[in-house]
Short mmCIF file of C-alpha atoms and ligand atoms in Angstrom, two decimals:
data_model
loop_
_atom_site.label_atom_id
_atom_site.label_comp_id
_atom_site.label_asym_id
_atom_site.label_seq_id
_atom_site.Cartn_x
_atom_site.Cartn_y
_atom_site.Cartn_z
CA MET S 1396 5.20 66.74 90.16
CA ARG S 1397 3.16 69.89 90.86
CA ILE S 1398 5.09 73.11 91.40
CA ILE S 1399 3.66 75.18 94.23
CA LYS S 1400 4.13 78.94 93.98
CA ILE S 1401 5.81 80.62 96.91
CA PHE S 1402 4.31 84.00 97.75
CA ASP S 1403 6.67 85.56 100.25
CA THR S 1404 5.17 88.14 102.58
CA THR S 1405 8.17 88.74 104.87
CA LEU S 1406 8.22 92.40 103.85
CA ARG S 1407 4.51 92.93 104.47
CA ASP S 1408 2.95 90.50 106.98
CA GLY S 1409 6.42 89.73 108.37
CA GLU S 1410 7.03 93.39 108.94
CA GLN S 1411 3.84 93.45 111.01
CA SER S 1412 5.72 91.51 113.74
CA PRO S 1413 6.04 93.74 116.77
CA GLY S 1414 9.34 95.63 116.56
CA ALA S 1415 10.24 94.30 113.12
CA SER S 1416 9.93 97.46 111.08
CA MET S 1417 12.57 97.80 108.37
CA ASN S 1418 13.68 100.90 106.49
CA VAL S 1419 13.60 101.10 102.70
CA ASP S 1420 17.22 100.03 102.18
CA GLU S 1421 16.86 97.13 104.58
CA LYS S 1422 13.74 95.99 102.71
CA LEU S 1423 15.61 96.18 99.45
CA GLN S 1424 18.40 93.97 100.83
CA VAL S 1425 15.80 91.40 101.89
CA ALA S 1426 13.99 91.62 98.54
CA LYS S 1427 17.23 90.97 96.62
CA GLN S 1428 17.91 87.93 98.78
CA LEU S 1429 14.36 86.69 98.18
CA VAL S 1430 15.07 86.84 94.45
CA ARG S 1431 18.18 84.69 94.97
CA LEU S 1432 16.09 82.35 97.10
CA GLY S 1433 13.81 81.87 94.11
CA VAL S 1434 10.43 82.93 95.50
CA ASP S 1435 7.76 83.43 92.83
CA ILE S 1436 6.10 86.50 94.32
CA ILE S 1437 7.39 89.12 96.76
CA GLU S 1438 4.72 91.03 98.63
CA ALA S 1439 6.68 94.23 99.07
CA GLY S 1440 4.24 96.24 101.20
CA PHE S 1441 0.97 98.08 101.58
CA PRO S 1442 1.52 101.34 99.67
CA VAL S 1443 -1.46 103.28 100.97
CA ALA S 1444 -0.47 102.56 104.58
CA SER S 1445 2.43 105.05 104.73
CA PRO S 1446 4.81 107.00 102.47
CA GLY S 1447 7.60 104.66 103.65
CA ASP S 1448 5.67 101.61 102.48
CA PHE S 1449 4.91 103.29 99.16
CA LEU S 1450 8.58 104.12 98.62
CA ALA S 1451 9.73 100.63 99.57
CA VAL S 1452 7.34 98.97 97.11
CA LYS S 1453 8.40 101.37 94.37
CA LYS S 1454 12.10 100.86 95.00
CA ILE S 1455 11.78 97.07 95.14
CA ALA S 1456 9.65 97.16 91.97
CA SER S 1457 12.34 99.09 90.14
CA GLU S 1458 15.38 97.22 91.43
CA THR S 1459 14.35 93.57 91.17
CA ARG S 1460 13.81 91.46 88.07
CA GLY S 1461 12.65 87.91 87.39
CA VAL S 1462 10.02 87.93 90.14
CA THR S 1463 6.46 89.19 90.56
CA ILE S 1464 6.10 92.11 92.96
CA ALA S 1465 2.81 92.31 94.82
CA ALA S 1466 1.33 95.27 96.68
CA LEU S 1467 -1.50 95.01 99.17
CA ALA S 1468 -4.71 97.05 98.92
CA ARG S 1469 -8.04 97.15 100.69
CA ALA S 1470 -11.07 96.89 98.39
CA LYS S 1471 -10.97 100.65 97.89
CA GLU S 1472 -10.14 102.60 94.75
CA ILE S 1473 -7.59 104.82 96.50
CA ASP S 1474 -5.67 101.79 97.81
CA ILE S 1475 -5.69 100.16 94.38
CA GLU S 1476 -4.51 103.36 92.71
CA LYS S 1477 -1.63 103.72 95.20
CA ALA S 1478 -0.68 100.06 94.78
CA ALA S 1479 -0.69 100.42 90.99
CA GLU S 1480 1.39 103.59 91.14
CA ALA S 1481 4.00 102.05 93.44
CA LEU S 1482 4.19 98.97 91.20
CA THR S 1483 4.71 100.96 87.97
CA PRO S 1484 8.43 100.09 87.58
CA ALA S 1485 7.91 96.35 88.20
CA GLU S 1486 8.62 93.83 85.47
CA GLN S 1487 5.67 91.72 86.65
CA LYS S 1488 3.15 93.26 89.03
CA ARG S 1489 0.32 91.92 91.14
CA ILE S 1490 -2.34 93.86 93.04
CA HIS S 1491 -3.44 91.96 96.12
CA ILE S 1492 -6.87 93.00 97.40
CA PHE S 1493 -8.20 91.84 100.73
CA LEU S 1494 -11.69 92.07 102.18
CA ALA S 1495 -13.07 90.21 105.16
CA THR S 1496 -15.79 87.60 104.61
CA SER S 1497 -16.55 86.28 108.12
CA ASP S 1498 -19.74 87.43 109.82
CA ILE S 1499 -17.76 88.56 112.84
CA HIS S 1500 -15.65 90.92 110.70
CA LEU S 1501 -18.67 92.04 108.66
CA LYS S 1502 -20.62 92.94 111.77
CA TYR S 1503 -17.99 94.57 113.97
CA LYS S 1504 -15.30 95.82 111.60
CA LEU S 1505 -16.81 96.51 108.21
CA ARG S 1506 -20.44 97.10 109.27
CA MET S 1507 -21.53 95.75 105.91
CA ASP S 1508 -23.82 92.88 104.97
CA ARG S 1509 -22.77 89.91 102.85
CA ASP S 1510 -24.23 91.29 99.61
CA ALA S 1511 -22.46 94.62 100.03
CA VAL S 1512 -19.13 92.84 100.65
CA LEU S 1513 -19.68 90.69 97.56
CA GLU S 1514 -20.34 93.81 95.46
CA ALA S 1515 -17.29 95.62 96.87
CA ALA S 1516 -15.08 92.62 96.12
CA ILE S 1517 -16.29 92.36 92.52
CA HIS S 1518 -15.85 96.08 91.98
CA ALA S 1519 -12.35 96.14 93.51
CA VAL S 1520 -11.11 93.21 91.42
CA GLY S 1521 -12.53 94.76 88.23
CA TYR S 1522 -10.97 98.12 89.11
CA ALA S 1523 -7.55 96.54 89.77
CA ARG S 1524 -7.70 94.70 86.44
CA LYS S 1525 -7.48 98.11 84.74
CA TYR S 1526 -3.91 98.31 86.02
CA THR S 1527 -2.70 94.72 85.71
CA ASP S 1528 -3.84 91.30 84.55
CA ASP S 1529 -2.47 89.76 87.74
CA VAL S 1530 -4.96 90.35 90.55
CA GLU S 1531 -5.22 88.34 93.77
CA PHE S 1532 -8.23 88.46 96.06
CA SER S 1533 -7.98 87.45 99.73
CA ALA S 1534 -11.09 86.58 101.69
CA GLU S 1535 -9.82 87.77 105.05
CA ASP S 1536 -10.78 85.52 107.98
CA ALA S 1537 -11.89 82.88 105.48
CA THR S 1538 -11.61 80.04 107.97
CA ARG S 1539 -14.28 81.61 110.21
CA SER S 1540 -16.54 82.48 107.27
CA ASP S 1541 -19.66 80.64 106.16
CA TRP S 1542 -18.43 78.03 103.66
CA ASP S 1543 -21.20 78.57 101.13
CA TYR S 1544 -20.73 82.34 101.24
CA LEU S 1545 -17.00 81.79 100.72
CA CYS S 1546 -17.82 79.68 97.65
CA ARG S 1547 -20.08 82.46 96.29
CA ILE S 1548 -17.46 85.17 96.73
CA THR S 1549 -14.69 82.96 95.29
CA GLU S 1550 -16.78 82.28 92.17
CA ALA S 1551 -17.65 85.98 91.84
CA VAL S 1552 -14.10 87.34 92.12
CA ILE S 1553 -12.83 84.77 89.62
CA ASN S 1554 -15.52 85.94 87.21
CA ALA S 1555 -14.46 89.53 87.89
CA GLY S 1556 -10.87 88.71 86.87
CA ALA S 1557 -8.97 87.47 89.93
CA GLY S 1558 -6.32 84.95 88.84
CA THR S 1559 -5.50 83.96 92.41
CA VAL S 1560 -7.93 83.55 95.29
CA ASN S 1561 -6.45 83.34 98.74
CA ILE S 1562 -8.18 81.56 101.64
CA PRO S 1563 -6.45 83.00 104.70
CA ASP S 1564 -6.55 81.58 108.19
CA THR S 1565 -6.15 85.13 109.44
CA VAL S 1566 -6.36 84.38 113.15
CA GLY S 1567 -4.64 80.97 113.12
CA TYR S 1568 -7.85 79.25 114.20
CA THR S 1569 -8.20 76.30 111.90
CA VAL S 1570 -6.69 72.81 112.27
CA PRO S 1571 -5.34 70.56 109.51
CA GLN S 1572 -8.34 68.27 109.11
CA GLU S 1573 -10.82 71.14 108.98
CA TYR S 1574 -8.71 73.27 106.62
CA SER S 1575 -8.23 70.33 104.31
CA GLU S 1576 -12.01 69.84 104.20
CA LEU S 1577 -12.59 73.55 103.53
CA ILE S 1578 -10.16 73.61 100.59
CA GLY S 1579 -11.70 70.38 99.26
CA TYR S 1580 -15.18 71.92 99.62
CA LEU S 1581 -14.17 74.93 97.53
CA PHE S 1582 -12.73 72.67 94.82
CA ASP S 1583 -15.99 70.68 94.76
CA LYS S 1584 -18.45 73.56 94.86
CA VAL S 1585 -16.96 76.50 92.96
CA PRO S 1586 -17.74 75.86 89.29
CA ASN S 1587 -15.03 78.13 87.80
CA ILE S 1588 -12.28 77.24 90.32
CA ASP S 1589 -10.06 75.81 87.57
CA ARG S 1590 -9.65 79.37 86.22
CA ALA S 1591 -7.74 80.53 89.33
CA VAL S 1592 -4.90 79.47 91.55
CA ILE S 1593 -6.09 78.75 95.08
CA SER S 1594 -3.71 80.20 97.61
CA VAL S 1595 -3.38 79.64 101.34
CA HIS S 1596 -2.11 82.03 103.99
CA CYS S 1597 -1.92 80.57 107.49
CA HIS S 1598 -1.12 82.23 110.78
CA ASN S 1599 0.58 80.35 113.55
CA ASP S 1600 -1.49 81.13 116.65
CA LEU S 1601 -1.89 77.43 117.43
CA GLY S 1602 1.47 76.45 115.95
CA LEU S 1603 -0.28 74.85 112.95
CA ALA S 1604 0.47 77.26 110.11
CA VAL S 1605 2.82 74.97 108.19
CA ALA S 1606 0.74 71.85 108.86
CA ASN S 1607 -2.40 73.64 107.65
CA SER S 1608 -0.62 74.88 104.51
CA LEU S 1609 0.59 71.36 103.71
CA THR S 1610 -2.88 69.85 104.03
CA ALA S 1611 -4.21 72.52 101.68
CA VAL S 1612 -1.56 71.62 99.11
CA LEU S 1613 -2.71 68.00 99.24
CA LYS S 1614 -6.21 69.24 98.38
CA GLY S 1615 -5.08 71.27 95.39
CA ALA S 1616 -3.85 74.67 96.64
CA GLY S 1617 -1.30 75.97 94.14
CA GLN S 1618 0.20 78.88 96.08
CA VAL S 1619 1.43 79.15 99.65
CA GLU S 1620 1.96 82.46 101.41
CA CYS S 1621 4.72 82.40 103.99
CA THR S 1622 7.57 84.33 105.56
CA VAL S 1623 11.24 83.73 106.24
CA ASN S 1624 11.64 82.42 109.82
CA GLY S 1625 7.83 82.45 110.10
CA ILE S 1626 7.79 86.06 111.31
CA GLY S 1627 4.51 87.96 111.10
CA GLU S 1628 1.53 89.39 112.90
CA ARG S 1629 1.17 87.95 116.45
CA ALA S 1630 2.54 84.35 116.46
CA GLY S 1631 3.63 84.79 112.85
CA ASN S 1632 2.93 83.19 109.49
CA ALA S 1633 3.75 79.81 107.99
CA SER S 1634 7.51 79.52 107.87
CA LEU S 1635 8.84 79.42 104.32
CA GLU S 1636 11.77 77.17 105.14
CA GLU S 1637 9.67 74.59 107.00
CA PHE S 1638 7.04 74.40 104.27
CA VAL S 1639 9.60 74.16 101.46
CA MET S 1640 11.69 71.52 103.21
CA ALA S 1641 8.62 69.41 104.04
CA LEU S 1642 7.88 69.13 100.31
CA LYS S 1643 11.55 68.53 99.48
CA THR S 1644 11.98 65.86 102.14
CA ARG S 1645 8.73 64.00 101.37
CA PRO S 1646 8.38 64.21 97.56
CA LYS S 1647 6.52 60.93 97.19
CA PHE S 1648 3.99 61.85 99.84
CA PHE S 1649 3.20 65.33 98.53
CA ASN S 1650 4.01 64.86 94.85
CA ALA S 1651 4.74 68.58 94.88
CA ASP S 1652 7.79 70.84 95.01
CA THR S 1653 8.71 74.54 94.77
CA LYS S 1654 11.23 76.51 92.76
CA ILE S 1655 13.07 77.58 95.91
CA VAL S 1656 16.87 77.38 95.78
CA THR S 1657 17.11 75.59 99.12
CA GLU S 1658 20.83 76.35 99.49
CA GLU S 1659 19.82 80.02 99.98
CA ILE S 1660 17.51 79.24 102.92
CA TYR S 1661 19.97 79.64 105.77
CA ARG S 1662 21.41 82.86 104.37
CA SER S 1663 17.91 84.30 103.99
CA SER S 1664 17.08 83.33 107.55
CA ARG S 1665 20.23 85.02 108.90
CA LEU S 1666 19.65 88.16 106.89
CA VAL S 1667 16.04 88.56 108.02
CA SER S 1668 16.96 87.85 111.61
CA LYS S 1669 19.81 90.38 111.54
CA ILE S 1670 17.77 93.08 109.88
CA THR S 1671 14.60 92.71 111.95
CA GLY S 1672 16.37 91.87 115.20
CA ILE S 1673 14.04 88.91 115.68
CA MET S 1674 16.21 86.05 116.83
CA VAL S 1675 15.71 82.51 115.60
CA GLN S 1676 15.04 80.12 118.50
CA PRO S 1677 17.79 77.46 118.74
CA ASN S 1678 15.36 74.54 118.28
CA LYS S 1679 13.59 76.14 115.28
CA ALA S 1680 13.10 73.56 112.52
CA VAL S 1681 15.45 73.82 109.52
CA VAL S 1682 17.34 77.02 110.47
CA GLY S 1683 17.75 76.90 114.27
CA GLU S 1684 21.21 76.52 115.74
CA ASN S 1685 20.35 73.02 116.99
CA ALA S 1686 18.39 71.87 113.95
CA PHE S 1687 21.24 69.61 112.85
CA ALA S 1688 23.03 69.05 116.17
CA HIS S 1689 23.12 65.50 117.45
CA GLU S 1690 23.59 65.42 121.21
CA ALA S 1691 22.66 61.97 122.52
CA GLY S 1692 25.51 59.45 122.35
CA ILE S 1693 23.40 56.82 120.65
CA HIS S 1694 22.32 59.33 118.01
CA GLN S 1695 25.93 60.39 117.41
CA TYR S 1696 26.97 56.76 117.07
CA GLY S 1697 24.26 56.04 114.52
CA TYR S 1698 24.87 59.30 112.66
CA LEU S 1699 28.60 58.64 112.34
CA LYS S 1700 27.94 55.17 110.95
CA GLU S 1701 25.29 56.34 108.51
CA ARG S 1702 23.93 59.91 108.38
CA SER S 1703 20.43 58.85 107.40
CA THR S 1704 19.89 57.05 110.73
CA TYR S 1705 19.11 60.35 112.42
CA GLU S 1706 19.21 62.96 109.65
CA ILE S 1707 16.24 63.47 107.32
CA MET S 1708 17.80 66.41 105.47
CA LYS S 1709 21.36 67.55 105.04
CA PRO S 1710 22.49 70.90 106.48
CA GLU S 1711 24.23 71.69 103.19
CA THR S 1712 20.88 71.39 101.36
CA VAL S 1713 19.66 74.46 103.25
CA GLY S 1714 23.01 76.21 102.92
CA ILE S 1715 24.23 75.92 106.51
CA PRO S 1716 27.93 76.71 106.38
CA ARG S 1717 30.58 75.67 108.81
CA SER S 1718 31.96 78.81 110.44
CA LYS S 1719 35.28 79.27 108.78
CA LEU S 1720 38.15 81.65 108.58
CA VAL S 1721 37.37 83.64 105.49
CA LEU S 1722 39.54 86.61 104.93
CA GLY S 1723 42.66 88.14 106.33
CA LYS S 1724 44.66 91.33 106.41
CA HIS S 1725 45.88 90.86 102.87
CA SER S 1726 42.55 90.12 101.24
CA GLY S 1727 41.49 92.49 98.51
CA ARG S 1728 38.29 94.39 97.86
CA HIS S 1729 37.16 91.90 95.22
CA ALA S 1730 37.38 88.91 97.55
CA PHE S 1731 35.59 90.94 100.21
CA LYS S 1732 32.79 91.87 97.81
CA GLU S 1733 32.39 88.25 96.67
CA ARG S 1734 32.23 87.06 100.26
CA LEU S 1735 29.48 89.60 101.01
CA LYS S 1736 27.53 88.37 98.02
CA GLU S 1737 27.72 84.87 99.42
CA PHE S 1738 26.14 86.14 102.65
CA GLY S 1739 23.34 87.73 100.64
CA TYR S 1740 24.41 91.40 100.90
CA GLU S 1741 24.70 93.67 97.91
CA LEU S 1742 26.14 97.04 98.79
CA SER S 1743 26.48 100.18 96.71
CA ASP S 1744 30.10 101.07 95.82
CA ALA S 1745 30.17 103.77 98.49
CA ASP S 1746 28.88 101.45 101.24
CA LEU S 1747 31.19 98.70 100.06
CA ASN S 1748 34.18 101.03 100.38
CA LYS S 1749 33.19 102.00 103.90
CA ALA S 1750 32.64 98.38 104.94
CA PHE S 1751 35.97 97.42 103.36
CA ASP S 1752 37.79 100.18 105.29
CA ARG S 1753 36.19 98.92 108.50
CA PHE S 1754 37.25 95.38 107.60
CA LYS S 1755 40.86 96.51 107.13
CA GLN S 1756 40.80 98.31 110.49
CA LEU S 1757 39.43 95.17 112.10
CA ALA S 1758 42.08 93.04 110.44
CA ASP S 1759 44.68 95.22 112.16
CA GLN S 1760 43.00 94.76 115.54
CA LYS S 1761 42.03 91.13 115.36
CA LYS S 1762 44.03 88.13 114.22
CA TYR S 1763 41.26 85.90 112.93
CA ILE S 1764 38.26 87.23 111.06
CA PHE S 1765 35.22 84.99 110.78
CA ASP S 1766 32.11 85.17 108.61
CA GLU S 1767 30.12 86.47 111.57
CA ASP S 1768 32.57 89.38 112.10
CA ILE S 1769 32.14 90.48 108.52
CA GLU S 1770 28.37 90.15 108.77
CA ALA S 1771 28.33 92.43 111.81
CA LEU S 1772 30.40 95.10 110.04
CA VAL S 1773 28.14 94.98 107.04
CA MET S 1774 25.01 95.27 109.17
CA GLU S 1775 26.38 98.58 110.40
CA GLU S 1776 26.59 99.87 106.83
CA VAL S 1777 23.24 98.37 105.78
CA SER S 1778 21.39 99.94 108.68
CA LYS S 1779 23.03 103.34 108.29
CA VAL S 1780 20.84 106.30 107.46
CA HIS S 1781 21.60 109.94 106.85
CA GLU S 1782 23.58 110.95 109.94
CA LEU S 1783 22.14 113.85 111.85
CA TYR S 1784 24.32 112.93 114.84
CA THR S 1785 27.94 111.89 114.29
CA LEU S 1786 30.23 110.64 117.00
CA VAL S 1787 33.41 112.71 117.06
CA ASP S 1788 35.11 111.45 120.20
CA MET S 1789 34.43 109.55 123.36
CA SER S 1790 36.31 108.65 126.51
CA ILE S 1791 35.33 106.57 129.50
CA SER S 1792 36.70 106.09 132.96
CA SER S 1793 35.46 103.40 135.24
CA GLY S 1794 36.76 101.27 138.09
CA MET S 1795 35.87 99.55 141.35
CA LYS S 1796 36.26 102.70 143.43
CA GLN S 1797 35.34 105.20 140.81
CA LYS S 1798 31.99 106.36 139.50
CA PRO S 1799 31.74 105.50 135.78
CA THR S 1800 32.16 108.69 133.75
CA ALA S 1801 31.76 109.31 130.04
CA SER S 1802 32.85 112.35 128.04
CA LEU S 1803 31.44 112.67 124.62
CA LYS S 1804 31.77 114.91 121.56
CA LEU S 1805 28.92 114.79 119.09
CA LYS S 1806 28.52 116.67 115.83
CA ILE S 1807 25.08 117.95 114.89
CA GLY S 1808 25.11 119.80 111.58
CA ASP S 1809 28.34 121.90 111.66
CA LYS S 1810 28.47 122.25 115.42
CA VAL S 1811 30.27 120.02 117.89
CA PHE S 1812 28.74 119.60 121.34
CA ASP S 1813 30.37 117.98 124.34
CA ARG S 1814 29.06 116.59 127.56
CA THR S 1815 30.33 114.63 130.54
CA GLU S 1816 27.97 112.40 132.53
CA TYR S 1817 28.13 109.88 135.35
CA GLY S 1818 26.20 106.64 135.23
CA ASP S 1819 25.59 103.29 136.87
CA GLY S 1820 28.04 101.84 134.44
CA PRO S 1821 30.00 103.10 131.41
CA VAL S 1822 27.16 102.38 128.98
CA ASP S 1823 24.68 104.18 131.19
CA ALA S 1824 27.06 107.17 131.40
CA ILE S 1825 27.57 107.33 127.64
CA TYR S 1826 23.83 106.96 126.96
CA ARG S 1827 23.07 109.78 129.39
CA ALA S 1828 25.56 112.02 127.61
CA ILE S 1829 24.08 111.19 124.20
CA ALA S 1830 20.52 111.69 125.47
CA HIS S 1831 21.48 115.07 126.94
CA ILE S 1832 23.12 116.41 123.77
CA THR S 1833 20.43 115.14 121.40
CA GLY S 1834 17.55 116.02 123.76
CA THR S 1835 15.87 112.78 122.69
CA GLY S 1836 12.46 111.92 124.10
CA SER S 1837 12.74 108.27 123.06
CA ASN S 1838 12.47 105.23 125.34
CA LEU S 1839 15.05 102.49 125.24
CA LEU S 1840 12.98 99.32 124.85
CA LYS S 1841 15.74 96.77 124.32
CA PHE S 1842 19.50 96.65 124.68
CA GLU S 1843 21.18 93.50 123.38
CA VAL S 1844 24.84 92.79 123.40
CA LYS S 1845 26.70 89.80 122.14
CA SER S 1846 30.17 88.76 121.27
CA ILE S 1847 30.30 87.73 117.65
CA THR S 1848 33.01 85.10 117.94
CA GLY S 1849 35.19 83.71 120.73
CA GLY S 1850 38.26 85.38 122.25
CA THR S 1851 38.82 88.60 124.15
CA ASP S 1852 39.56 90.41 120.90
CA ALA S 1853 36.12 89.40 119.56
CA LEU S 1854 33.97 91.93 117.82
CA GLY S 1855 31.07 92.92 120.07
CA GLU S 1856 27.73 93.67 118.53
CA VAL S 1857 25.10 95.84 120.16
CA ALA S 1858 21.50 96.23 118.99
CA VAL S 1859 19.13 98.71 120.60
CA THR S 1860 15.42 99.22 120.07
CA LEU S 1861 14.04 102.71 120.66
CA GLU S 1862 10.48 103.94 120.67
CA GLU S 1863 9.15 107.46 120.31
CA ASP S 1864 5.56 108.51 119.57
CA GLY S 1865 4.62 104.98 118.52
CA LYS S 1866 7.58 104.69 116.12
CA THR S 1867 10.01 101.86 116.79
CA VAL S 1868 13.52 101.60 115.34
CA ARG S 1869 16.52 99.33 115.77
CA GLY S 1870 20.09 100.51 115.76
CA HIS S 1871 23.23 98.43 115.32
CA GLY S 1872 26.85 98.97 116.27
CA ALA S 1873 29.86 96.68 116.13
CA ASP S 1874 33.36 97.19 117.45
CA THR S 1875 36.07 95.36 119.34
CA ASP S 1876 35.43 98.00 122.04
CA ILE S 1877 31.99 97.08 123.36
CA ILE S 1878 31.31 100.53 124.86
CA LEU S 1879 32.00 102.14 121.51
CA ALA S 1880 29.70 99.55 119.87
CA ALA S 1881 26.98 100.54 122.35
CA ALA S 1882 27.40 104.24 121.54
CA LYS S 1883 27.29 103.53 117.80
CA ALA S 1884 24.12 101.46 118.16
CA TYR S 1885 22.35 104.19 120.14
CA LEU S 1886 23.35 106.88 117.64
CA ASN S 1887 22.32 104.68 114.71
CA ALA S 1888 18.86 104.26 116.26
CA LEU S 1889 18.57 108.00 116.99
CA ASN S 1890 19.56 108.80 113.40
CA LYS S 1891 16.86 106.39 112.20
CA LEU S 1892 14.26 108.06 114.40
CA ALA S 1893 15.31 111.45 113.06
CA ALA S 1894 15.03 110.11 109.50
CA LYS S 1895 11.55 108.77 110.26
CA LYS S 1896 10.48 112.17 111.61
CA ARG S 1897 11.77 113.88 108.50
O1 LIG M 993 -3.87 87.29 107.50
C1 LIG M 993 -4.50 87.81 106.57
O2 LIG M 993 -5.69 87.58 106.36
C2 LIG M 993 -3.76 88.73 105.72
C3 LIG M 993 -4.46 89.19 104.47
C4 LIG M 993 -4.16 90.60 104.17
C5 LIG M 993 -4.12 88.28 103.35
O3 LIG M 993 -2.63 89.03 105.96
ZN1 LIG M 994 -1.73 87.56 107.36
#
């Protein structure tokens, strides 16, 4: 059975999803989970794009082992140098160069002719080989490129030293039959193709990214680029979990598998969804809430008699747990730490202590503590940044015949400021008070609130998305008092914006 390499680009193409930007620590959490998931390559970012991207790639390169770390670069020396520098601490490093090959991109974006692009590609691959033996070349917009030109450039970059050549469907335009023919054409026409791994990278604009990737595998592609939950630019990328489970469920048909530890799939999906704030739709294949729910009576009857009547894969194979009571008031730090590891979170000792203190407080307030409660507490710690604004105190009054009023004390540096505001509701009042004290110019794009588990003592979780000067951040807050959770989420987002400005 062939083993297909999984090139995960959740941290690069996935991060290009609108509103999905992650800070360095959040990216590191995801990267560590990707290692547990067993991906072969993690594309950690695009170092030349911003200092934040550079730092994230460097940190992931130094804190992960047993996986190849890739960094993206245009076919420019400065990009390649930055990628190489960020990758220095990696155990295994890959420089991933991309350059468009379609006439439409050549004419309107690059303003270069085909020969010039060919030369630039050869030069860039050769230049990158000075820094590492593992170089990937992506022919951006390959599926709208002239097939014979694509063959020429593929042959040339392999000769220049590219060990992987990627054939991206950048705009999600191709369809399975056509993509299969294109990959077959390359295998027939490129004389040195056996010296490289052919990779595919499909976008989901027509909902065909996974189907296209699978047809390419049948034609000989040896690497698939994908993201957890299928997040990515526009309609997203091929979803890792769907691609992997298609191979796992139909081994005879594909005669191919991956090294993915499928039991880590659900955890990875939850973590990415929590960190990016991009929810998973309930009917999403493999990881959606309803993916294994049998509703129709006749289905339930068949399922109870014999699971395989209506179930092609088992929820436990992808690590879907049953929500269970995990820890209580008397649980110790060690059990707490182990439980967090099972969710996919690895915290520093300091963050672990803070999360554990919060857990103990919660255990005093709330009788039953579920996995989801603990996850929400941990998210607060994971998404914390250096606090410019710290909440000191807050009180609210509200009622049917009373205008909602919030009084707030906020610490900025060594000074404590207070402010009382009215609002349409208690959250509005508290947000007005925070906005007044901090003088923020940000816009509140999204305010999401949900109860983590059932019961009136449930932990409430609030996530807010703020935007200022084109920068978008997400803040999280969790508390049994939903107004306090809302205040924490707003302050967390403002602290993130302040950190971004710094
Ligand atoms: O979609 C695309 O073409 C890309 C390349 C950078 C590989 O993301
Ligand atoms: Zn892409």
